[in-house]
Short mmCIF file of N, CA and C in Angstrom, two decimals:
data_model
loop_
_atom_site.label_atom_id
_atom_site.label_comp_id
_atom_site.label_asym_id
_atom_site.label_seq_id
_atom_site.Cartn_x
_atom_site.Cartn_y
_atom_site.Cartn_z
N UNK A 904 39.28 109.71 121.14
CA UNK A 904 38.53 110.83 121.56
C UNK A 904 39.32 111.76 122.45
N UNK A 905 39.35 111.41 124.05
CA UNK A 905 40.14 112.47 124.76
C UNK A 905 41.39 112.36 124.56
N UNK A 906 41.72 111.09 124.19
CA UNK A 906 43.41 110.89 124.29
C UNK A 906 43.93 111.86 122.96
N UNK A 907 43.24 111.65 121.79
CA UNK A 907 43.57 112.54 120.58
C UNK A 907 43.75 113.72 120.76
N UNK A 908 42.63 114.40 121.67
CA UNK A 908 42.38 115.66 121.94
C UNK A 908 43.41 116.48 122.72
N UNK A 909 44.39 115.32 123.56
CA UNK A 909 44.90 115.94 125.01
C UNK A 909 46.18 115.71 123.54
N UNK A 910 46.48 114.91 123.21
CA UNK A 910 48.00 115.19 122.10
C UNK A 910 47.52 116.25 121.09
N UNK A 911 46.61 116.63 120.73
CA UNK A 911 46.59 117.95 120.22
C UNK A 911 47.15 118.87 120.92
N UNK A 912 46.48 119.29 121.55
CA UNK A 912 46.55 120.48 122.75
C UNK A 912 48.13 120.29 122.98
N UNK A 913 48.72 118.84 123.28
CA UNK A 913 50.21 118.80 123.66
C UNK A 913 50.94 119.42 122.16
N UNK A 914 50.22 119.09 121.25
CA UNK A 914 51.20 119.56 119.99
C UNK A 914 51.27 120.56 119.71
N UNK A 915 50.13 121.62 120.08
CA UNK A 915 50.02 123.44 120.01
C UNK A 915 50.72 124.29 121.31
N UNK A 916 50.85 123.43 122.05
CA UNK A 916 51.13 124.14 123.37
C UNK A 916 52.47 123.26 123.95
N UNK A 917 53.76 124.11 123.67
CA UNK A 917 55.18 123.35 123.78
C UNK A 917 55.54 123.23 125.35
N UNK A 918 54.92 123.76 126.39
CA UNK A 918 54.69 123.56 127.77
C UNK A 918 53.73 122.73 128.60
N UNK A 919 52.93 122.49 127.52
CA UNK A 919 52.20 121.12 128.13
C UNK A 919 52.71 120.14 128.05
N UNK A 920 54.00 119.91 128.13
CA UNK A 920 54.35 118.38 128.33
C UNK A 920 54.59 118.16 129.43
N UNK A 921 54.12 117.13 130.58
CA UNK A 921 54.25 116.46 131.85
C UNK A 921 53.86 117.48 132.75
N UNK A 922 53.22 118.32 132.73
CA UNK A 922 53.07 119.66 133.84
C UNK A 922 53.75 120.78 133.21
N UNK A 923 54.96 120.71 132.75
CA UNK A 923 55.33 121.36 132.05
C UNK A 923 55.59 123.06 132.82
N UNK A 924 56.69 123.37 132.08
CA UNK A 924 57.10 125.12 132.77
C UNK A 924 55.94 126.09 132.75
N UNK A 925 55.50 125.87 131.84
CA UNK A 925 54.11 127.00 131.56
C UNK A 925 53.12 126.81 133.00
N UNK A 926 53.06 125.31 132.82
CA UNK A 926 51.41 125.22 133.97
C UNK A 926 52.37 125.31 135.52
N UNK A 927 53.49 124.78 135.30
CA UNK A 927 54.02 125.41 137.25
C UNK A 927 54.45 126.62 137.41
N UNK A 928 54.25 127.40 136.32
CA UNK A 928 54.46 129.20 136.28
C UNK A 928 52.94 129.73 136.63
N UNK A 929 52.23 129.10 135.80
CA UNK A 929 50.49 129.36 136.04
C UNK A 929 50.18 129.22 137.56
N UNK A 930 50.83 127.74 138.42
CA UNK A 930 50.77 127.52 139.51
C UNK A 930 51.21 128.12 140.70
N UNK A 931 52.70 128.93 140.44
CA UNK A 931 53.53 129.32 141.37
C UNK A 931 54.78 129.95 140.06
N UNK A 932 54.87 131.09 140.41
CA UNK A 932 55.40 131.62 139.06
C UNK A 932 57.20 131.82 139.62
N UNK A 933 57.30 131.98 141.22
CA UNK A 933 58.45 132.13 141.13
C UNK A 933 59.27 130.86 140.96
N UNK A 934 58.82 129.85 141.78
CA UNK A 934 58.88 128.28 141.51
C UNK A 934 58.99 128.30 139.81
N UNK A 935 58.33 128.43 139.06
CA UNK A 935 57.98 128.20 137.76
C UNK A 935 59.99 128.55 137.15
N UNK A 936 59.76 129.66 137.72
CA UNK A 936 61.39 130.61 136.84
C UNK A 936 62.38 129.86 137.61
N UNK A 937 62.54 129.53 138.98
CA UNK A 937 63.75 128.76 139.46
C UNK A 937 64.07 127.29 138.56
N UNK A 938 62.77 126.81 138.50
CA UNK A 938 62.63 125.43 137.67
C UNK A 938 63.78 125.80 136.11
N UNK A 939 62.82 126.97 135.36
CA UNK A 939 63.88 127.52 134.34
C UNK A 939 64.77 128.09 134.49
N UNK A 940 65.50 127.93 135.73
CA UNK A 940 67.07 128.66 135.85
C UNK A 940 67.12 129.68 136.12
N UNK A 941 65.86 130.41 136.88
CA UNK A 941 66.17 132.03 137.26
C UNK A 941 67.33 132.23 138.37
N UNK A 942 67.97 131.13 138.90
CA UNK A 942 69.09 131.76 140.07
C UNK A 942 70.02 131.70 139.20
N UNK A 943 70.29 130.28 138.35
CA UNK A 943 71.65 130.33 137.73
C UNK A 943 71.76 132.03 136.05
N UNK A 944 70.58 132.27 136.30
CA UNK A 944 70.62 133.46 135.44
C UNK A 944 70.80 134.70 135.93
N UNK A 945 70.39 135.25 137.22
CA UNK A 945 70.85 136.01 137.93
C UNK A 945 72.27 135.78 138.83
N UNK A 946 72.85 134.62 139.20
CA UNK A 946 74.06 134.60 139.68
C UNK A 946 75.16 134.40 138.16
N UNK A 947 74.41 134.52 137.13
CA UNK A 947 75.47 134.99 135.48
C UNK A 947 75.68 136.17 135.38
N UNK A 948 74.91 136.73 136.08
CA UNK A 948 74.43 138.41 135.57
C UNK A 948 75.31 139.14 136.89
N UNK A 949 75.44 138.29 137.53
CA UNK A 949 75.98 139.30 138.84
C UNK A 949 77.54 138.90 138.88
N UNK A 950 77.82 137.96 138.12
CA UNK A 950 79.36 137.44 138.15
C UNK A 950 79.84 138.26 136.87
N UNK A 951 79.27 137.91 135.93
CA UNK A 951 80.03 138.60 134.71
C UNK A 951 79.58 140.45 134.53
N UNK A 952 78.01 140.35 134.43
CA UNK A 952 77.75 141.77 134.49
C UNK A 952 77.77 142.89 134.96
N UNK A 953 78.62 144.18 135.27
CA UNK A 953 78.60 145.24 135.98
C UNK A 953 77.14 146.18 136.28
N UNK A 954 76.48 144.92 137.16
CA UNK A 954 75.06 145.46 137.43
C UNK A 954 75.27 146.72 138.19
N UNK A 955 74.23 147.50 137.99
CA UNK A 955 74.33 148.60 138.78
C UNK A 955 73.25 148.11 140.00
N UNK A 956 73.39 149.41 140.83
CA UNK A 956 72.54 148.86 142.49
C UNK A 956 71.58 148.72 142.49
N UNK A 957 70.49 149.36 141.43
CA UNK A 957 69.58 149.19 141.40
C UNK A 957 69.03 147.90 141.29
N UNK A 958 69.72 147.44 139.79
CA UNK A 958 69.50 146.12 139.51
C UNK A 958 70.11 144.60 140.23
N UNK A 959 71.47 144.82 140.88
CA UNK A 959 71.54 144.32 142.07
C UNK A 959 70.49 143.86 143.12
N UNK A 960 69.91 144.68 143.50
CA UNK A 960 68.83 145.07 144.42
C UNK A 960 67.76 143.83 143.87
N UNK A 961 67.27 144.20 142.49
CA UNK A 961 66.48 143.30 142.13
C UNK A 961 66.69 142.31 142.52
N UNK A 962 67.59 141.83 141.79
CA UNK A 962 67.68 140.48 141.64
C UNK A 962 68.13 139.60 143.07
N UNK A 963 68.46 140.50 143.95
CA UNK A 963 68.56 139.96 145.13
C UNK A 963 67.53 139.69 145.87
N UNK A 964 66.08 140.88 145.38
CA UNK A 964 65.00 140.49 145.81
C UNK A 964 64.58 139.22 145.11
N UNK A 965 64.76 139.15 144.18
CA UNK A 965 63.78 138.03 143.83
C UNK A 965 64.08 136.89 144.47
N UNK A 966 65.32 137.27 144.78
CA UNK A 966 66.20 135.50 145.41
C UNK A 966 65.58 135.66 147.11
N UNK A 967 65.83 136.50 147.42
CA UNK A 967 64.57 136.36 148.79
C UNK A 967 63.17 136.11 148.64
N UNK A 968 62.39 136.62 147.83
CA UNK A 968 61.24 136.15 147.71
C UNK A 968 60.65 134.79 147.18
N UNK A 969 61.84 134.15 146.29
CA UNK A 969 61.53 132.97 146.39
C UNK A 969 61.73 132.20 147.41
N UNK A 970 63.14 132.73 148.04
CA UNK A 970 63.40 131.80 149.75
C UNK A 970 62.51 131.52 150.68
N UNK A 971 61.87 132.77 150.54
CA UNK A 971 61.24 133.13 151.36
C UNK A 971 59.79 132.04 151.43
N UNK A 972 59.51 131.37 149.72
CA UNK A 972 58.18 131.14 149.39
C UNK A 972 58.13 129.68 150.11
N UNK A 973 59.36 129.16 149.92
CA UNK A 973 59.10 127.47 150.50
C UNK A 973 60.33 127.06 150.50
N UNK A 974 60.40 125.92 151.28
CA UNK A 974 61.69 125.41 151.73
C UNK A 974 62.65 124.97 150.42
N UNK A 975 61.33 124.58 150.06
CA UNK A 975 61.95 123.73 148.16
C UNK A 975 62.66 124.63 147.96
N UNK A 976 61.92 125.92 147.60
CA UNK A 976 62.71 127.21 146.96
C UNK A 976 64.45 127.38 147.23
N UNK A 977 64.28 127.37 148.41
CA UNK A 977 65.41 127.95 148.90
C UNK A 977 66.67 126.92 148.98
N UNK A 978 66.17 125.74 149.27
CA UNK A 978 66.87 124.36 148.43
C UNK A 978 67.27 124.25 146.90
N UNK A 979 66.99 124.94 146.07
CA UNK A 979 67.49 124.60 144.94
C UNK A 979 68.16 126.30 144.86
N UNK A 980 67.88 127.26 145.23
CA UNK A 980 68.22 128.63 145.63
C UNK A 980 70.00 127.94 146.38
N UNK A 981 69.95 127.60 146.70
CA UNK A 981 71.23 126.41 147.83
C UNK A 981 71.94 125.86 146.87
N UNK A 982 71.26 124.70 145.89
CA UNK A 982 72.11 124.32 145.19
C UNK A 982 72.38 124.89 143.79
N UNK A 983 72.34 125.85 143.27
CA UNK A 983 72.36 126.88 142.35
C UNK A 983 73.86 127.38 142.40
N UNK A 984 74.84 126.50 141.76
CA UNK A 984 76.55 126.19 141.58
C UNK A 984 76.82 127.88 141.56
N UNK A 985 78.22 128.52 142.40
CA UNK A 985 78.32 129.34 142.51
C UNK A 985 77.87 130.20 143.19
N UNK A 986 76.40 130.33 143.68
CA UNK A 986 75.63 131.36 143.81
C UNK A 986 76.04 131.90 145.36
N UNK A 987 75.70 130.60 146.27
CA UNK A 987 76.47 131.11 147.75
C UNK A 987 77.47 131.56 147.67
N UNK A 988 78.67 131.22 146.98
CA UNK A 988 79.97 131.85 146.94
C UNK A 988 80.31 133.54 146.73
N UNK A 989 79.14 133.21 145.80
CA UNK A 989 78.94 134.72 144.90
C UNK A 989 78.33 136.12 146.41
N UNK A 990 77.01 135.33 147.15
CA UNK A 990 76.84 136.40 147.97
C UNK A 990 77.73 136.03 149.15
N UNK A 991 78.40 135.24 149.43
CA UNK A 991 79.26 135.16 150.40
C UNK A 991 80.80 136.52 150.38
N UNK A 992 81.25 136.58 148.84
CA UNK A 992 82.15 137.46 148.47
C UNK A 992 81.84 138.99 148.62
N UNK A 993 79.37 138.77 148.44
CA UNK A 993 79.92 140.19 148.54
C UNK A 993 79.78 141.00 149.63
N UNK A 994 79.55 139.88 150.75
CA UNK A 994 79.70 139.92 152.39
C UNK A 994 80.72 140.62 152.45
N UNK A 995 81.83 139.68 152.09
CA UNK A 995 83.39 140.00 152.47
C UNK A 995 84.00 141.09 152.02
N UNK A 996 83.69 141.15 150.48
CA UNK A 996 84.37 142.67 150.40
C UNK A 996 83.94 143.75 150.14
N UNK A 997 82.33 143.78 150.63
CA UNK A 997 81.86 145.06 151.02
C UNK A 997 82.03 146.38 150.05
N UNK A 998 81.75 145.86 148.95
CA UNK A 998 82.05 147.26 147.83
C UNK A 998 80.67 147.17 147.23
N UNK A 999 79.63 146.74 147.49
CA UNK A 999 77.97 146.59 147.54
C UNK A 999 77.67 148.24 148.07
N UNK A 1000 76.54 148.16 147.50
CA UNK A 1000 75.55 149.29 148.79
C UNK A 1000 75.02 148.84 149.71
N UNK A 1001 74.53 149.48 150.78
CA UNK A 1001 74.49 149.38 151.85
C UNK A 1001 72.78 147.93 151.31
N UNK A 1002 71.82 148.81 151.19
CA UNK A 1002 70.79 148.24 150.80
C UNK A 1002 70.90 146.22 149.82
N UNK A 1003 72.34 146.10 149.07
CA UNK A 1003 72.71 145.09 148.87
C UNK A 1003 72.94 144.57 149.55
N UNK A 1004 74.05 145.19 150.41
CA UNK A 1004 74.67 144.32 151.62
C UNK A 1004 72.88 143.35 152.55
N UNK A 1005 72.36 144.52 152.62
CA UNK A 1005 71.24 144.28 153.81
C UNK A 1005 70.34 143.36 152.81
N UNK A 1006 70.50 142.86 151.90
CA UNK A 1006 69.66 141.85 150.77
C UNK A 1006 70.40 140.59 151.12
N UNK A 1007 71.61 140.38 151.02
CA UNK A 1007 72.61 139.82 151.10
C UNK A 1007 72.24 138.93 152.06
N UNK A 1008 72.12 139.86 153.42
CA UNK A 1008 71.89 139.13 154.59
C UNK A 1008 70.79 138.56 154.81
N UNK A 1009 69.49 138.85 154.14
CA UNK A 1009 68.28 138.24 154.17
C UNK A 1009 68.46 137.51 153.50
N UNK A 1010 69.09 136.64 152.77
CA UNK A 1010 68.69 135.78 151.43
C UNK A 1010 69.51 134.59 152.87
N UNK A 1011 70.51 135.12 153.14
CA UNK A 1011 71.46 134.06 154.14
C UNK A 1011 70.35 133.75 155.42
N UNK A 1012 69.65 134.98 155.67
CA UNK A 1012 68.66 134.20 156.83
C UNK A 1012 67.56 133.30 156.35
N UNK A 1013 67.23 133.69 155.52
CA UNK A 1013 66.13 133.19 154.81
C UNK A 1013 66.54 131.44 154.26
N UNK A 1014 67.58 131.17 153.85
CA UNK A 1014 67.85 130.26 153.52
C UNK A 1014 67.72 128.99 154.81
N UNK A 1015 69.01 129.96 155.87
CA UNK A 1015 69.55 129.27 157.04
C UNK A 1015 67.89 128.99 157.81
N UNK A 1016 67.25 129.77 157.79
CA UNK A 1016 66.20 128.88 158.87
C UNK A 1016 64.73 128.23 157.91
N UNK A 1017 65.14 128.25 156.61
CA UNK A 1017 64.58 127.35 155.75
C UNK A 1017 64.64 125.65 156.09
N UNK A 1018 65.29 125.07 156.83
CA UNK A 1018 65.32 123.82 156.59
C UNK A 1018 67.05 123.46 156.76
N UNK A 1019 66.91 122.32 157.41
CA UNK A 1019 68.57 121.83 157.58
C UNK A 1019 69.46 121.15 156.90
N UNK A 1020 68.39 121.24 155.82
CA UNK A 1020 69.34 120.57 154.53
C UNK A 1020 70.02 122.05 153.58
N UNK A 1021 69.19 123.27 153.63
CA UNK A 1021 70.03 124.26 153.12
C UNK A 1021 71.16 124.98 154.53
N UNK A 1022 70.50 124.98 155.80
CA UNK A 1022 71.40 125.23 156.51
C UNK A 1022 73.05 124.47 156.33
N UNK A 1023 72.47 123.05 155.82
CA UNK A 1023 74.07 122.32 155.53
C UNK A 1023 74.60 123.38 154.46
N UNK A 1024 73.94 123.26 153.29
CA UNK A 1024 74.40 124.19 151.89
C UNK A 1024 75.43 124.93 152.09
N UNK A 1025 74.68 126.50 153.66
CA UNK A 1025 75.44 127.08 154.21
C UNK A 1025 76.58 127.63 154.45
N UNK A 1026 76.73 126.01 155.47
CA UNK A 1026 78.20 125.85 156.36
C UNK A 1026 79.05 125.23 155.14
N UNK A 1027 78.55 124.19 154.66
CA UNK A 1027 80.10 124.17 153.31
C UNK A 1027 80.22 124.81 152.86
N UNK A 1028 79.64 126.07 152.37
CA UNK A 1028 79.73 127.05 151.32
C UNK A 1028 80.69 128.50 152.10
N UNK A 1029 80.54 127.87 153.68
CA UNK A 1029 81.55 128.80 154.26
C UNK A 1029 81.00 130.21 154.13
N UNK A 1030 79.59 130.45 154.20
CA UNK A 1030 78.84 131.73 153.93
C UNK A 1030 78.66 132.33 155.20
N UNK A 1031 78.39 131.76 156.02
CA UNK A 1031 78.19 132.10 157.77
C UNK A 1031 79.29 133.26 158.33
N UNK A 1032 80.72 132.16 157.86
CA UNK A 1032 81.95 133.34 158.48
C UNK A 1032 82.24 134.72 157.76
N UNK A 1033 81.51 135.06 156.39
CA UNK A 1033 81.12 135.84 155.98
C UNK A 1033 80.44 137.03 156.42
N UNK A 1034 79.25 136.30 156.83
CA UNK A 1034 78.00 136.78 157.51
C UNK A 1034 78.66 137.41 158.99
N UNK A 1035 79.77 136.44 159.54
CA UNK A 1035 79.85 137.21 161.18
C UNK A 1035 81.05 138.40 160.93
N UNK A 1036 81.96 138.19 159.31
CA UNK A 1036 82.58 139.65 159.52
C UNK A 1036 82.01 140.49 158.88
N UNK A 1037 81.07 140.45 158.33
CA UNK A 1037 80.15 141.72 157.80
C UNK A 1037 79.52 142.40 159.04
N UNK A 1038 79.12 141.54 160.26
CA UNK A 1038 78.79 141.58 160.86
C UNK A 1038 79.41 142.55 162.30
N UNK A 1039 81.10 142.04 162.39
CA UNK A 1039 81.80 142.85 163.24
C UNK A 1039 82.51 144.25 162.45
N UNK A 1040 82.42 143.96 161.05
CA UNK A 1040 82.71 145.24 160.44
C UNK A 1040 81.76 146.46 160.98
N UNK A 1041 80.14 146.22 160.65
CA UNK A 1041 79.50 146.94 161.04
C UNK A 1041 78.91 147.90 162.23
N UNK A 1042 79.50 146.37 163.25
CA UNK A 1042 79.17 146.99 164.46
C UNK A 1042 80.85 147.65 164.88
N UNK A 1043 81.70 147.60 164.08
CA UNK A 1043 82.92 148.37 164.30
C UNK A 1043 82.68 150.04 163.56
N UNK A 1044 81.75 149.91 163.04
CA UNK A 1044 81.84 151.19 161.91
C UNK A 1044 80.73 151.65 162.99
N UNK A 1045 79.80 151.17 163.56
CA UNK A 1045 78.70 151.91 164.41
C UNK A 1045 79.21 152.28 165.71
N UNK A 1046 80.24 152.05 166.09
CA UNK A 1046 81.10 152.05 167.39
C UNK A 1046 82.05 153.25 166.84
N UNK A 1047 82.91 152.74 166.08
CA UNK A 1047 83.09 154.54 165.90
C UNK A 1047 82.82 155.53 165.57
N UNK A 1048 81.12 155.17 164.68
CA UNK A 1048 80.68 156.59 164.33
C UNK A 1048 79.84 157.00 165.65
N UNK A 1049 79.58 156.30 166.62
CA UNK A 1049 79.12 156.47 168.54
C UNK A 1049 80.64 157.14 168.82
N UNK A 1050 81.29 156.69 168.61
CA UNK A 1050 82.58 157.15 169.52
C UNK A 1050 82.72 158.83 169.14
N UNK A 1051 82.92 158.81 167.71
CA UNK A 1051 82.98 160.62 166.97
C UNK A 1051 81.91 161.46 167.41
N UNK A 1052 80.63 160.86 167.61
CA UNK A 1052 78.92 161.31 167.55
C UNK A 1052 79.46 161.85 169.38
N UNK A 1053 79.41 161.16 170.24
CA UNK A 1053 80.13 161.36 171.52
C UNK A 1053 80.89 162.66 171.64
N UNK A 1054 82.32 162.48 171.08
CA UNK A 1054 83.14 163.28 171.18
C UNK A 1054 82.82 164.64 170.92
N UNK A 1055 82.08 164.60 169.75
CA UNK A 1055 81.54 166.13 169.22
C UNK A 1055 80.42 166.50 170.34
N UNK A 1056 79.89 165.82 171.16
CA UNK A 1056 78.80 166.22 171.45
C UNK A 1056 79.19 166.49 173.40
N UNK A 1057 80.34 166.14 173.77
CA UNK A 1057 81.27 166.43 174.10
C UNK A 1057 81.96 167.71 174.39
N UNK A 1058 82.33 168.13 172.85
CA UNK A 1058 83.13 169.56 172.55
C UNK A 1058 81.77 170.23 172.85
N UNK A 1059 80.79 170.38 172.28
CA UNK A 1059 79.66 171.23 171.73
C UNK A 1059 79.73 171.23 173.78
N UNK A 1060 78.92 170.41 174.33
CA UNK A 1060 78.74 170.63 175.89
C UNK A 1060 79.71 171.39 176.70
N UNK A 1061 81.10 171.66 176.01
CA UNK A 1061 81.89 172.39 177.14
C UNK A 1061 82.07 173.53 176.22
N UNK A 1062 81.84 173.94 174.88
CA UNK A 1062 81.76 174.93 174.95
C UNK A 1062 80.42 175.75 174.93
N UNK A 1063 79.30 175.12 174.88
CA UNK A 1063 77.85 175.71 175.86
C UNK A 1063 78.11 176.13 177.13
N UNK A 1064 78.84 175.06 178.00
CA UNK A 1064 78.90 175.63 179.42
C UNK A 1064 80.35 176.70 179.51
N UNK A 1065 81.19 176.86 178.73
CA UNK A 1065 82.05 177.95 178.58
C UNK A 1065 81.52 179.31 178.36
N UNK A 1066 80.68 179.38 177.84
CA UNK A 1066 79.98 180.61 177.15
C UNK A 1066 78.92 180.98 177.90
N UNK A 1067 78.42 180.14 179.01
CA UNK A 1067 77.62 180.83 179.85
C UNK A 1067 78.43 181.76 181.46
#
């Protein structure tokens, strides 16, 4: 009777097996796509493909929003071969847009105060020292665009008070 009924249903429906991708997509859909390889498909797409920023962007969101969803997430987001390396590089050499870069860094916070088993992920993956020269790059590039912003403003003040 039910047992017949439930191997039907398993024989029409190729995701009902054991919980199956379909019903933990029904359940939690970003969970659902990590289960089917959505990091190792977006860290394919960003290694081989000349994504543009837009789509960059995406896919960097999605990898935060799953981080973001649960610790699990961001644990298998962690162990997803390549992938830290991948945003760790594009820390370092900074040929991203700005808006990537700033994705970049949320996926690394998001991970790091996820849990101390991806915080380990992290530090072997050597993503951190990444993170702190993106970090002094920026505040080197905001220091001298203060330093120029200054100077001009500077010139402009002595020749206001010249002209009076």
């Amino acid at each position: 009777g039910a047992e017949a009924g439930a191997a039907e249903t398993a024989d029409l429906d190729p995701g009902a097996e054991a919980g199956g991708d379909a019903e933990l997509c029904r359940r939690d859909l970003l969970g659902g796509w990590l289960k089917m390889g959505l990091a190792e498909r977006l860290r394919y797409l960003a290694e081989v493909a000349d994504l543009e920023p837009a789509a960059r962007q995406h896919a960097l969101t999605l990898l935060c929003m799953a981080a973001r969803g649960s610790p699990a997430r961001a644990l298998t987001i962690c162990r997803t071969p390549r992938l830290l390396p991948l945003v760790a590089s594009m820390l370092r050499c900074g040929d991203a847009d700005a808006a990537s870069l700033a994705l970049a860094l949320s996926i690394i916070q998001l991970l790091a105060s996820s849990g101390r088993e991806s915080a380990a992920f992290l530090l072997e993956a050597e993503v951190l020292s990444s993170c702190h020269a993106r970090f002094l790059s920026a505040t080197r590039a905001t220091a001298a665009h203060e330093a120029v912003s200054d100077l001009a403003d500077a010139r402009r003040l002595r020749a206001a008070a010249g002209a009076v």
